[in-house]
PDB file of N, CA and C in Angstrom:
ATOM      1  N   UNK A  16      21.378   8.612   4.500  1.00 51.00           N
ATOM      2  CA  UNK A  16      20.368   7.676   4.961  1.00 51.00           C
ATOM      3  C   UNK A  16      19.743   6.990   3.742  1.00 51.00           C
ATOM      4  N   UNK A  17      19.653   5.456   3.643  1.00 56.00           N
ATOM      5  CA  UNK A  17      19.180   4.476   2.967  1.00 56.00           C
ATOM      6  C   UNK A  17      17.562   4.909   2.234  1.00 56.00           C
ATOM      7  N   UNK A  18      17.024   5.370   1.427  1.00 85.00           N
ATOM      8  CA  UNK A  18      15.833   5.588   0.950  1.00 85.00           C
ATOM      9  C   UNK A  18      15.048   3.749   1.089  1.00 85.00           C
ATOM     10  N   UNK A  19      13.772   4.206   2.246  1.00 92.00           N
ATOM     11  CA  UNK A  19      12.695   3.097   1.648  1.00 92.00           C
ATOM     12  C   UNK A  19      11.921   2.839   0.592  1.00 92.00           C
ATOM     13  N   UNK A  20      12.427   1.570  -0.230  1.00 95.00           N
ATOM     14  CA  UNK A  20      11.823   1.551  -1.279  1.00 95.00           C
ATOM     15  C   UNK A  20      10.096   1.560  -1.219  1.00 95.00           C
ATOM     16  N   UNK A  21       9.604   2.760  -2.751  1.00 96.00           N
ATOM     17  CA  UNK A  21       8.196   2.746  -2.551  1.00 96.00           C
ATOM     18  C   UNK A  21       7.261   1.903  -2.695  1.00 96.00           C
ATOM     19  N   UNK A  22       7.646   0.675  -3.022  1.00 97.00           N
ATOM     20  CA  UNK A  22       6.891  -0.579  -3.042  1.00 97.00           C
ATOM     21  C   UNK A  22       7.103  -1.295  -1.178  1.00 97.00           C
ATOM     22  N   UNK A  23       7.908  -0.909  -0.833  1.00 97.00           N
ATOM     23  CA  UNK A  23       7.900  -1.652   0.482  1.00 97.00           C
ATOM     24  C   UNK A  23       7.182  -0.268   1.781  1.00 97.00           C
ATOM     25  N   UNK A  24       6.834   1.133   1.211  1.00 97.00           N
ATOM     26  CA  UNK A  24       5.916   1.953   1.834  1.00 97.00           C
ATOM     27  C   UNK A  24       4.408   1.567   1.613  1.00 97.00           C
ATOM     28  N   UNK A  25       3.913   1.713   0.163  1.00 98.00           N
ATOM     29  CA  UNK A  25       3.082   1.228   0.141  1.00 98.00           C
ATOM     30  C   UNK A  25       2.533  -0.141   0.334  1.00 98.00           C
ATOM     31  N   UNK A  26       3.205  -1.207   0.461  1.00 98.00           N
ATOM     32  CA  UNK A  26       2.865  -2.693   1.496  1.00 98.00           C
ATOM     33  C   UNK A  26       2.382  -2.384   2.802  1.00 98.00           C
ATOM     34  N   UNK A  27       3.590  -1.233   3.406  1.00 98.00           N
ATOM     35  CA  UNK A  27       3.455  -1.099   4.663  1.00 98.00           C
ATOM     36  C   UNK A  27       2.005  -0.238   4.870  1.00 98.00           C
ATOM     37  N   UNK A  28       1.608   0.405   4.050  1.00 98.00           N
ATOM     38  CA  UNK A  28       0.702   0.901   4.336  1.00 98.00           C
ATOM     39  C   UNK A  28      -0.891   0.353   4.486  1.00 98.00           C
ATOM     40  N   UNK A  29      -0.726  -0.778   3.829  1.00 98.00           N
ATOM     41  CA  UNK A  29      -1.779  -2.204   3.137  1.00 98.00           C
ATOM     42  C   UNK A  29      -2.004  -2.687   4.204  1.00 98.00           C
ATOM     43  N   UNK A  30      -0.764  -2.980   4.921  1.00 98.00           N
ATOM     44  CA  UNK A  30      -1.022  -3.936   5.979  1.00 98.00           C
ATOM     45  C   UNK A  30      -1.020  -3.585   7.447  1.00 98.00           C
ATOM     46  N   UNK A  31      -0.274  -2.703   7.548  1.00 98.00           N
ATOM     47  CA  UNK A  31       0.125  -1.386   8.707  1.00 98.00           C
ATOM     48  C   UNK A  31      -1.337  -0.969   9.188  1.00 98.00           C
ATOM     49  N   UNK A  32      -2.492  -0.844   7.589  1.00 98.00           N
ATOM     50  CA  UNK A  32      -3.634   0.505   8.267  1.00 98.00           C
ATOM     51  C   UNK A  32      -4.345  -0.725   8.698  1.00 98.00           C
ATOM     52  N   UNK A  33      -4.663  -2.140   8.312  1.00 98.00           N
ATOM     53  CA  UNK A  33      -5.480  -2.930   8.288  1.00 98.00           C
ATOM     54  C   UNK A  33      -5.166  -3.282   9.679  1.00 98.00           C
ATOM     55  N   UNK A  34      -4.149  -3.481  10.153  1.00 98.00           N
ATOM     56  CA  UNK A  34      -3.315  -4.092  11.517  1.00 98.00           C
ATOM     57  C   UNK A  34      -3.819  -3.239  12.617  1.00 98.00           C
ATOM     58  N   UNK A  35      -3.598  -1.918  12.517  1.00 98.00           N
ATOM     59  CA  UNK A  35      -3.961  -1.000  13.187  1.00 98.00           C
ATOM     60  C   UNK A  35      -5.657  -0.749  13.641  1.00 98.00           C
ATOM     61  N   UNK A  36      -6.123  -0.533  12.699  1.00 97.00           N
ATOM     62  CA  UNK A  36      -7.656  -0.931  12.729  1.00 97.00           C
ATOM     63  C   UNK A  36      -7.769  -2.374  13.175  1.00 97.00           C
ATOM     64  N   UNK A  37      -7.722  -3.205  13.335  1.00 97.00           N
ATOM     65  CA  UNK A  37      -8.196  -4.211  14.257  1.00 97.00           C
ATOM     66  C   UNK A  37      -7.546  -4.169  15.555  1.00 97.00           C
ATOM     67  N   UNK A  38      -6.395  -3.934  14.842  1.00 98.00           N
ATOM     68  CA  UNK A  38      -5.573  -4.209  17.134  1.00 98.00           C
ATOM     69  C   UNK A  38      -6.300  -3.267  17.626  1.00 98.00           C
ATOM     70  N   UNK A  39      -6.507  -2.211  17.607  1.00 97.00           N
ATOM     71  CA  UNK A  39      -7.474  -1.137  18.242  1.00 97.00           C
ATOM     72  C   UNK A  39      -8.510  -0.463  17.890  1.00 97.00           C
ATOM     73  N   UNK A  40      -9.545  -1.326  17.228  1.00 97.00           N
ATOM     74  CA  UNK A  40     -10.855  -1.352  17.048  1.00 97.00           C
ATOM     75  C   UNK A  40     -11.238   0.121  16.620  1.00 97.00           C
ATOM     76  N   UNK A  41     -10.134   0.744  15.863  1.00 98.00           N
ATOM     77  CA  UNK A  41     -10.149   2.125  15.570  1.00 98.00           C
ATOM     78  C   UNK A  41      -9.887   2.314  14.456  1.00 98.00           C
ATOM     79  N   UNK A  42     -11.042   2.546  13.442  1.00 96.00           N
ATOM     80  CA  UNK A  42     -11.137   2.306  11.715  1.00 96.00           C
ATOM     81  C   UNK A  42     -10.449   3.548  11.070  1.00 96.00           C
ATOM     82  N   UNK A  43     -10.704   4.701  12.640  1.00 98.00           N
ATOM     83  CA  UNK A  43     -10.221   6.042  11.695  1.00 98.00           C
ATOM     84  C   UNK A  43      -8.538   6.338  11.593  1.00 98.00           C
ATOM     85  N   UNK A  44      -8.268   5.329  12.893  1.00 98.00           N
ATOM     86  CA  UNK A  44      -6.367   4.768  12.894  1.00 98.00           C
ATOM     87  C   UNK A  44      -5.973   4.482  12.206  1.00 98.00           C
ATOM     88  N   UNK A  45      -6.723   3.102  11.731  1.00 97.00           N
ATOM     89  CA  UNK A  45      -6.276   2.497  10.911  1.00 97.00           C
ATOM     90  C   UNK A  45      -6.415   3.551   9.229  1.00 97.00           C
ATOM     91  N   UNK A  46      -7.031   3.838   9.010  1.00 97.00           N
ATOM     92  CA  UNK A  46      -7.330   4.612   7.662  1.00 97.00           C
ATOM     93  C   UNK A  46      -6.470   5.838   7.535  1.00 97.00           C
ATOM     94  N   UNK A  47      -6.208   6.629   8.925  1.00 98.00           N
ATOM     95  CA  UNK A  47      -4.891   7.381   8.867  1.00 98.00           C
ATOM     96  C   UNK A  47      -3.513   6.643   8.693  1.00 98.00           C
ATOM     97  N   UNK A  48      -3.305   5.722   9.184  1.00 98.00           N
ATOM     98  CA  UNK A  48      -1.779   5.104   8.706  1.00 98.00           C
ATOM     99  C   UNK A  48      -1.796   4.759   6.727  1.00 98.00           C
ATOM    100  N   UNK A  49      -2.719   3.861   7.057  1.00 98.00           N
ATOM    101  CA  UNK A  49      -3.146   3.856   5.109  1.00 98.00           C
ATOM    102  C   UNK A  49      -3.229   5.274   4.227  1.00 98.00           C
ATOM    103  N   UNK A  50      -3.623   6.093   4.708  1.00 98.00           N
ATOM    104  CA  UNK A  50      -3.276   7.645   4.061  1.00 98.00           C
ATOM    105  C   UNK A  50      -2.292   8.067   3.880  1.00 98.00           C
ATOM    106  N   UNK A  51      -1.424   7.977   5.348  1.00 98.00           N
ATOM    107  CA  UNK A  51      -0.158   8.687   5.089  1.00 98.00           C
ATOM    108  C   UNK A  51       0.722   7.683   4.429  1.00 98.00           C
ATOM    109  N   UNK A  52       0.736   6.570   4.800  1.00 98.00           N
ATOM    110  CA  UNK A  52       1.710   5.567   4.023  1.00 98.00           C
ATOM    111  C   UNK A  52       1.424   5.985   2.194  1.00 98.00           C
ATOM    112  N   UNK A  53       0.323   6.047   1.339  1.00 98.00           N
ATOM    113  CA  UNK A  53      -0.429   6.389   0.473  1.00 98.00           C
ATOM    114  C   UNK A  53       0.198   7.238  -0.021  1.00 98.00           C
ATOM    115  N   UNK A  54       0.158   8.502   1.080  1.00 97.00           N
ATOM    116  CA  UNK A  54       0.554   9.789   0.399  1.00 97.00           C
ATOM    117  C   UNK A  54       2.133   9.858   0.057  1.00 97.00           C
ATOM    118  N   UNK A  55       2.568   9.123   1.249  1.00 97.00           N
ATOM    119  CA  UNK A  55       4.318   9.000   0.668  1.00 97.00           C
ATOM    120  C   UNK A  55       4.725   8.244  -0.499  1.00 97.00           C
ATOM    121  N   UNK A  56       3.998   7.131  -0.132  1.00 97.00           N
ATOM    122  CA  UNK A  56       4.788   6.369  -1.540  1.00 97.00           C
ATOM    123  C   UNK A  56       3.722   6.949  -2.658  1.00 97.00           C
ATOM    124  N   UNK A  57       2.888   7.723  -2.923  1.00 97.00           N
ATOM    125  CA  UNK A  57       2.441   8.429  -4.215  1.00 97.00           C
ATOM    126  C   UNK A  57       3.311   9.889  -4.577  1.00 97.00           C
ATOM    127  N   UNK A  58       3.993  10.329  -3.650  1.00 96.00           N
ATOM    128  CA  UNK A  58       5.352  11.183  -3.811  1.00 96.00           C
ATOM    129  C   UNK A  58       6.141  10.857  -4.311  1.00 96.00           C
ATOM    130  N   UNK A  59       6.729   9.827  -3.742  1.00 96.00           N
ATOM    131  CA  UNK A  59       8.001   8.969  -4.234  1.00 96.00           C
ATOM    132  C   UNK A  59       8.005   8.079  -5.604  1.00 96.00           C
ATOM    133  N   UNK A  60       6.411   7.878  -5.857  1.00 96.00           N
ATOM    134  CA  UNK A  60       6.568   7.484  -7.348  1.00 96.00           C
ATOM    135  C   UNK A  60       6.396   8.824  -8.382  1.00 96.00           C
ATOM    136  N   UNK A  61       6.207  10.053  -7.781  1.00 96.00           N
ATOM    137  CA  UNK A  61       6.061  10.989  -8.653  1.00 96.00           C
ATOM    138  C   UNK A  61       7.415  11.329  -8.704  1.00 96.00           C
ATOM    139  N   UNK A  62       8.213  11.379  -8.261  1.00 94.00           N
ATOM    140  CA  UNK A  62       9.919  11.571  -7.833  1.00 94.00           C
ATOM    141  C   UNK A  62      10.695  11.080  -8.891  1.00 94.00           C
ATOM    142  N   UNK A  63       9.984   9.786  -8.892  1.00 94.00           N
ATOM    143  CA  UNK A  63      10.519   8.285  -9.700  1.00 94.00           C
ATOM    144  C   UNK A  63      10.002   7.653 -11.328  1.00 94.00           C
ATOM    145  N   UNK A  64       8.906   7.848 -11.271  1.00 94.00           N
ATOM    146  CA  UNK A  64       8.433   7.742 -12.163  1.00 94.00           C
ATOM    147  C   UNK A  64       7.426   9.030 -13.206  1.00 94.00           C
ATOM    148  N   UNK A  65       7.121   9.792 -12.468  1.00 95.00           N
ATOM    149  CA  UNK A  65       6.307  11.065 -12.896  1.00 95.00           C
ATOM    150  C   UNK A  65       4.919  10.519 -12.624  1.00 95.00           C
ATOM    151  N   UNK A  66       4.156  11.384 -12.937  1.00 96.00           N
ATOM    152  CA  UNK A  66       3.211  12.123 -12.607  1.00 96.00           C
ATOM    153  C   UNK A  66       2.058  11.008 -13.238  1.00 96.00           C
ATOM    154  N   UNK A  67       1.978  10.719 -14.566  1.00 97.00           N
ATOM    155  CA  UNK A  67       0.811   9.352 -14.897  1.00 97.00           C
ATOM    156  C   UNK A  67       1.202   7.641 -14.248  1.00 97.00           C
ATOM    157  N   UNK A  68       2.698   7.751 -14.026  1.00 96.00           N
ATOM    158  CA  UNK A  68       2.631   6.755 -13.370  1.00 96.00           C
ATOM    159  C   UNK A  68       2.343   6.567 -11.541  1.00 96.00           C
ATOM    160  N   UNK A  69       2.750   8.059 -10.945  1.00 97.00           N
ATOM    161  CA  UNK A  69       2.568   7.889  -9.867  1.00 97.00           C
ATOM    162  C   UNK A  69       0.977   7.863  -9.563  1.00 97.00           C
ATOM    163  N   UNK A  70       0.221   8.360 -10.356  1.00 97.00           N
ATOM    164  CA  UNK A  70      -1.493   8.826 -10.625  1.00 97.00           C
ATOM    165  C   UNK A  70      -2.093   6.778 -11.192  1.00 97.00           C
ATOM    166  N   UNK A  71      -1.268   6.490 -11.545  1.00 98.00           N
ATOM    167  CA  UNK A  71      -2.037   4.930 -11.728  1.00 98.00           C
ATOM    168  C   UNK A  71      -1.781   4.160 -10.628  1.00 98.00           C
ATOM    169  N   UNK A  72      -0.493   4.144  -9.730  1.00 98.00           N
ATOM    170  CA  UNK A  72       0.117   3.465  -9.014  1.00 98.00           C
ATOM    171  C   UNK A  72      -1.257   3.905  -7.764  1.00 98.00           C
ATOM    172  N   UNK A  73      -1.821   4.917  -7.654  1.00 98.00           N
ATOM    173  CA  UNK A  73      -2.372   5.619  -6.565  1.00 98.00           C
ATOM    174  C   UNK A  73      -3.630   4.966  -6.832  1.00 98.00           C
ATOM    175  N   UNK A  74      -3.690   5.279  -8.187  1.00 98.00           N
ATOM    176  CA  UNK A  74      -4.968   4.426  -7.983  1.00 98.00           C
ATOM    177  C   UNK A  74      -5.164   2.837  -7.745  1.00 98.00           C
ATOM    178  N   UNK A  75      -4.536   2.028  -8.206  1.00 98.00           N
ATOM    179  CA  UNK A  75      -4.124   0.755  -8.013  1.00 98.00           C
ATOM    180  C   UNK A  75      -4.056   0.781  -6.514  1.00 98.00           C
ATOM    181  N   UNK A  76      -3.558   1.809  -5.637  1.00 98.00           N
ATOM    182  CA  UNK A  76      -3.232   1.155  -3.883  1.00 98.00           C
ATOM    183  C   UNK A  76      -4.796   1.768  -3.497  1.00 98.00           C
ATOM    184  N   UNK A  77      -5.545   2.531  -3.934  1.00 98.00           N
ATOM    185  CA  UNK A  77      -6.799   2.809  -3.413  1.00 98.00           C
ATOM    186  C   UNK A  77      -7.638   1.185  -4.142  1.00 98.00           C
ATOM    187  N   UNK A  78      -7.349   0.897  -4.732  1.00 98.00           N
ATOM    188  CA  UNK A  78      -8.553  -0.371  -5.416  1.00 98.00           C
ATOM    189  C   UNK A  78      -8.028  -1.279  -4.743  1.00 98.00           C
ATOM    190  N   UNK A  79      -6.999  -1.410  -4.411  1.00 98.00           N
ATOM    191  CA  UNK A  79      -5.967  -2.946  -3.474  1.00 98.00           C
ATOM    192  C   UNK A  79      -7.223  -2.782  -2.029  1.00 98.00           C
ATOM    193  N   UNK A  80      -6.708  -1.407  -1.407  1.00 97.00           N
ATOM    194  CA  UNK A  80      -7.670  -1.238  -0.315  1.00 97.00           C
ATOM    195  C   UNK A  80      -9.017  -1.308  -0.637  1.00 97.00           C
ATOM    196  N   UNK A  81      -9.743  -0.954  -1.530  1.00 97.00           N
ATOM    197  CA  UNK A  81     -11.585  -1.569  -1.351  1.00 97.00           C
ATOM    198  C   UNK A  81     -11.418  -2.778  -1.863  1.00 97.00           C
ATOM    199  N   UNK A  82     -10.874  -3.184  -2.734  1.00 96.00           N
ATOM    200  CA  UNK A  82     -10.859  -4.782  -3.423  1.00 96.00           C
ATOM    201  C   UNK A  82     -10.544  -6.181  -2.636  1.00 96.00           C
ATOM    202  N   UNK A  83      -9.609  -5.709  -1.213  1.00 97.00           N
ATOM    203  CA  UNK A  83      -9.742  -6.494  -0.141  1.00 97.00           C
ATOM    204  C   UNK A  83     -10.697  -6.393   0.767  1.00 97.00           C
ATOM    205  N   UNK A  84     -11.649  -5.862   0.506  1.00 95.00           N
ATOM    206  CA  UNK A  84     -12.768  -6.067   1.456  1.00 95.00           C
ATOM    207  C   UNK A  84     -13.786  -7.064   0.794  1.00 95.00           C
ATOM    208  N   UNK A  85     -14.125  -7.223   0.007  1.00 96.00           N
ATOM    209  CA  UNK A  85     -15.174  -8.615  -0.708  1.00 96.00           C
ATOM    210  C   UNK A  85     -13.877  -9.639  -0.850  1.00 96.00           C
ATOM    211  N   UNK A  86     -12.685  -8.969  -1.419  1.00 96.00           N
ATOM    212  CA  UNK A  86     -11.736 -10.588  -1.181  1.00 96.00           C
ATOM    213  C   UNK A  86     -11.750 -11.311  -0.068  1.00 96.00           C
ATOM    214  N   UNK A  87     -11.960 -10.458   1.315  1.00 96.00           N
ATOM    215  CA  UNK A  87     -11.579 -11.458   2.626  1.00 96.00           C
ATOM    216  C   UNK A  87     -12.909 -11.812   3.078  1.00 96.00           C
ATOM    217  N   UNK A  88     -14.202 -12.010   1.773  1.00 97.00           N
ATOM    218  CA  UNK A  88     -15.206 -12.676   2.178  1.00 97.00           C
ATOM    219  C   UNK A  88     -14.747 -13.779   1.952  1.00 97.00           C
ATOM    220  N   UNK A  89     -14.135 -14.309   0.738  1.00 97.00           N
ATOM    221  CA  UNK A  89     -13.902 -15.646  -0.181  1.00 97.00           C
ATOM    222  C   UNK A  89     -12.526 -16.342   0.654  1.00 97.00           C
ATOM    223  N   UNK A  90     -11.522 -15.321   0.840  1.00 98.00           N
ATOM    224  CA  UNK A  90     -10.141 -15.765   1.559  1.00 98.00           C
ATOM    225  C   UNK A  90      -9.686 -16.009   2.705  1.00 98.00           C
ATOM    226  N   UNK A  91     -10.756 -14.695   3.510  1.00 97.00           N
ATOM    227  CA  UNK A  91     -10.178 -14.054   4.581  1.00 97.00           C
ATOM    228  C   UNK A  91      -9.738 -12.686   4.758  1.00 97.00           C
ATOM    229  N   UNK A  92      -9.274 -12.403   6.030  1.00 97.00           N
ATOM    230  CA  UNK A  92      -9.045 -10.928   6.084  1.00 97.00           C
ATOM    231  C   UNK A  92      -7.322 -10.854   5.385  1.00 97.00           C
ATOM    232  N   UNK A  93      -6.755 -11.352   6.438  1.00 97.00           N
ATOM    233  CA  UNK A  93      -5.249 -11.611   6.750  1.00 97.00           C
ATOM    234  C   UNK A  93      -4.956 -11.894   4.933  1.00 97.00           C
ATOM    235  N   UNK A  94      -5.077 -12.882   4.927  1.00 98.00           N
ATOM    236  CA  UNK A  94      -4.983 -13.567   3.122  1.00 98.00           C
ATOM    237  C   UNK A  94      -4.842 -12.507   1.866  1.00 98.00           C
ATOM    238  N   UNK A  95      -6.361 -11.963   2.658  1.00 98.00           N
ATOM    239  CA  UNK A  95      -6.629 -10.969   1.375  1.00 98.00           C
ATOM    240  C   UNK A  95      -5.863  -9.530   1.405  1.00 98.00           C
ATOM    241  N   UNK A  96      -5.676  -9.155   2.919  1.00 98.00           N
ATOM    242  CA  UNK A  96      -4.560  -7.926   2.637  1.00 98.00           C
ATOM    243  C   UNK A  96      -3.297  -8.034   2.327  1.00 98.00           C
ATOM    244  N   UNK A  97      -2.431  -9.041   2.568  1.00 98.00           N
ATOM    245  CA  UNK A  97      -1.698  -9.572   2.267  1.00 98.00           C
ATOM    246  C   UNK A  97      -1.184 -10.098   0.776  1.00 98.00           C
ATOM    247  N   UNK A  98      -2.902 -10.452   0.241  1.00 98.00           N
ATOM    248  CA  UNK A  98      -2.593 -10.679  -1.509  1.00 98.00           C
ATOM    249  C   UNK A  98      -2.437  -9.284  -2.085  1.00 98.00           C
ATOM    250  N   UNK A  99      -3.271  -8.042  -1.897  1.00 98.00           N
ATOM    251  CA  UNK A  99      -3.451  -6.940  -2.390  1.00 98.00           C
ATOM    252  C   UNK A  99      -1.666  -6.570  -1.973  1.00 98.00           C
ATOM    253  N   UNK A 100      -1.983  -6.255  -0.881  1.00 98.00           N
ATOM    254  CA  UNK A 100      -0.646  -5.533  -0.375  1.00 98.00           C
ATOM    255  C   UNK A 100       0.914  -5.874  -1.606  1.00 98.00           C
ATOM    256  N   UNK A 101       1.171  -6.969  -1.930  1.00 98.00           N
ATOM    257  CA  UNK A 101       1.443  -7.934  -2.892  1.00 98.00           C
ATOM    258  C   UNK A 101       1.761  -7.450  -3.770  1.00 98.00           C
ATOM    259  N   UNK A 102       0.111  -7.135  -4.532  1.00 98.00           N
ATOM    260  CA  UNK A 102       0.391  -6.776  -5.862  1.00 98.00           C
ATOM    261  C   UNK A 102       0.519  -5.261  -5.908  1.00 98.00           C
ATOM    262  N   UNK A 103       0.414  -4.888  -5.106  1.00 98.00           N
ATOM    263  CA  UNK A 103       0.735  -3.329  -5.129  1.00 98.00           C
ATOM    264  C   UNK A 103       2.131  -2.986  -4.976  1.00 98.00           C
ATOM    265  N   UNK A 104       3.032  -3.924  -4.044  1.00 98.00           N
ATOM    266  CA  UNK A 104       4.106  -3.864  -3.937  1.00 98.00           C
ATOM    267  C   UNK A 104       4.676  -4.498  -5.453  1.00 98.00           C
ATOM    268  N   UNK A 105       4.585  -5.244  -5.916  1.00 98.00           N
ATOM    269  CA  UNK A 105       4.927  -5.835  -7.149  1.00 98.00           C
ATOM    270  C   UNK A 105       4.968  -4.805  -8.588  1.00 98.00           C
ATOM    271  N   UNK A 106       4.076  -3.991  -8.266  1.00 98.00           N
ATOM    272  CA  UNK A 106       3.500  -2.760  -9.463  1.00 98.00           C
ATOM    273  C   UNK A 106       4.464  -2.169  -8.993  1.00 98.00           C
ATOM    274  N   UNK A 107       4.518  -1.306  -7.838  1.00 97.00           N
ATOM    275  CA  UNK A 107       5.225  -0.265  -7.489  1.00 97.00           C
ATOM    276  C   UNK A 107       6.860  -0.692  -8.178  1.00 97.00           C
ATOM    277  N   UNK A 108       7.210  -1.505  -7.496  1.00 97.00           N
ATOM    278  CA  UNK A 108       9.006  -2.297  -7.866  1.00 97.00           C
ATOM    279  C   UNK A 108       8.779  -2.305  -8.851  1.00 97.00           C
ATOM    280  N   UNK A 109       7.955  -2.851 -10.007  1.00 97.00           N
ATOM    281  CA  UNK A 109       7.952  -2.728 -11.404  1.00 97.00           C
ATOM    282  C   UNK A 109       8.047  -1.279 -12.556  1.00 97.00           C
ATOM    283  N   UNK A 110       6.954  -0.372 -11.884  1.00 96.00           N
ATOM    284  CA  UNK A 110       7.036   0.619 -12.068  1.00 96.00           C
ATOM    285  C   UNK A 110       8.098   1.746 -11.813  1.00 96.00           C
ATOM    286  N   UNK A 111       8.428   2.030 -10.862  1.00 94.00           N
ATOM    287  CA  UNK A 111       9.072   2.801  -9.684  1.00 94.00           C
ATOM    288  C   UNK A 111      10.248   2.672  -9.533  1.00 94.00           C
ATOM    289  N   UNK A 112      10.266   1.582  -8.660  1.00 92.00           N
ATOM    290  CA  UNK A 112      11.488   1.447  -8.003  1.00 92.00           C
ATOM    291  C   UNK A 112      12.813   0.257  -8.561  1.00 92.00           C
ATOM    292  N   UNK A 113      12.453  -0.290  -9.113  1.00 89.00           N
ATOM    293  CA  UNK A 113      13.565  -1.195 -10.173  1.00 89.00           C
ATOM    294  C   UNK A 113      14.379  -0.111 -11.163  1.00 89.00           C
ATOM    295  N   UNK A 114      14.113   0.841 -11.197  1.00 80.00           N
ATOM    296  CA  UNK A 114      14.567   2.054 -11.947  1.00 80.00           C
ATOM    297  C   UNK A 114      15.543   2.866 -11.213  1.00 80.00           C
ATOM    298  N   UNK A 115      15.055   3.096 -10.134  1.00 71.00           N
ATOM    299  CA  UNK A 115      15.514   3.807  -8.994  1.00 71.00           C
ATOM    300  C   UNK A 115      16.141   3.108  -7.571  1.00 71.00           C
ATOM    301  N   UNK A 116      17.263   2.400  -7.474  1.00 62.00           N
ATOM    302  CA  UNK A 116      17.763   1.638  -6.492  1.00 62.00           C
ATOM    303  C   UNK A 116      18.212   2.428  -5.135  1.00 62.00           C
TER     304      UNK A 116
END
């Protein structure tokens, strides 16, 4: 079976928990999909990259998630998870997964 790359888990998780929390007005849904998506692709960069990179990458997808909340004052909601989601996916493939195909 095809491994999902960890830049395209953690996107999914960006946009997945944010999606979830609004379609069903359920913040603690939404914040569980963003966890577990989180917790996998912070595995998979420890797998991949070790242990200080999977520990920056983690932190980078926790700041994507609070850092889109004052962004989607200026952008929007949609815009702004979407930009984060982005660059987290962009780090991760940079970091991570361009190494590991």
């Amino acid at each position: 079976m095809a491994r999902v790359p960890s830049a395209i888990v953690a996107a999914t998780g960006l946009v997945g928990g944010y999606g979830v929390a609004r379609w069903t007005k359920k913040r603690q849904l939404g914040g569980a999909v963003l966890a577990v998506a989180g917790a996998a692709a912070a595995q998979q960069w420890r797998q991949q990259a070790g242990g200080k990179a999977a520990g920056a990458l983690t932190a980078a997808y926790v700041a994507a998630f609070a850092g889109s909340h004052p962004l989607a004052k200026k952008v929007g909601a949609w815009p702004a998870v979407f930009g984060v989601a982005g660059a987290v996916a962009l780090a991760s493939w940079a970091v991570a997964d361009r190494r590991h195909p």
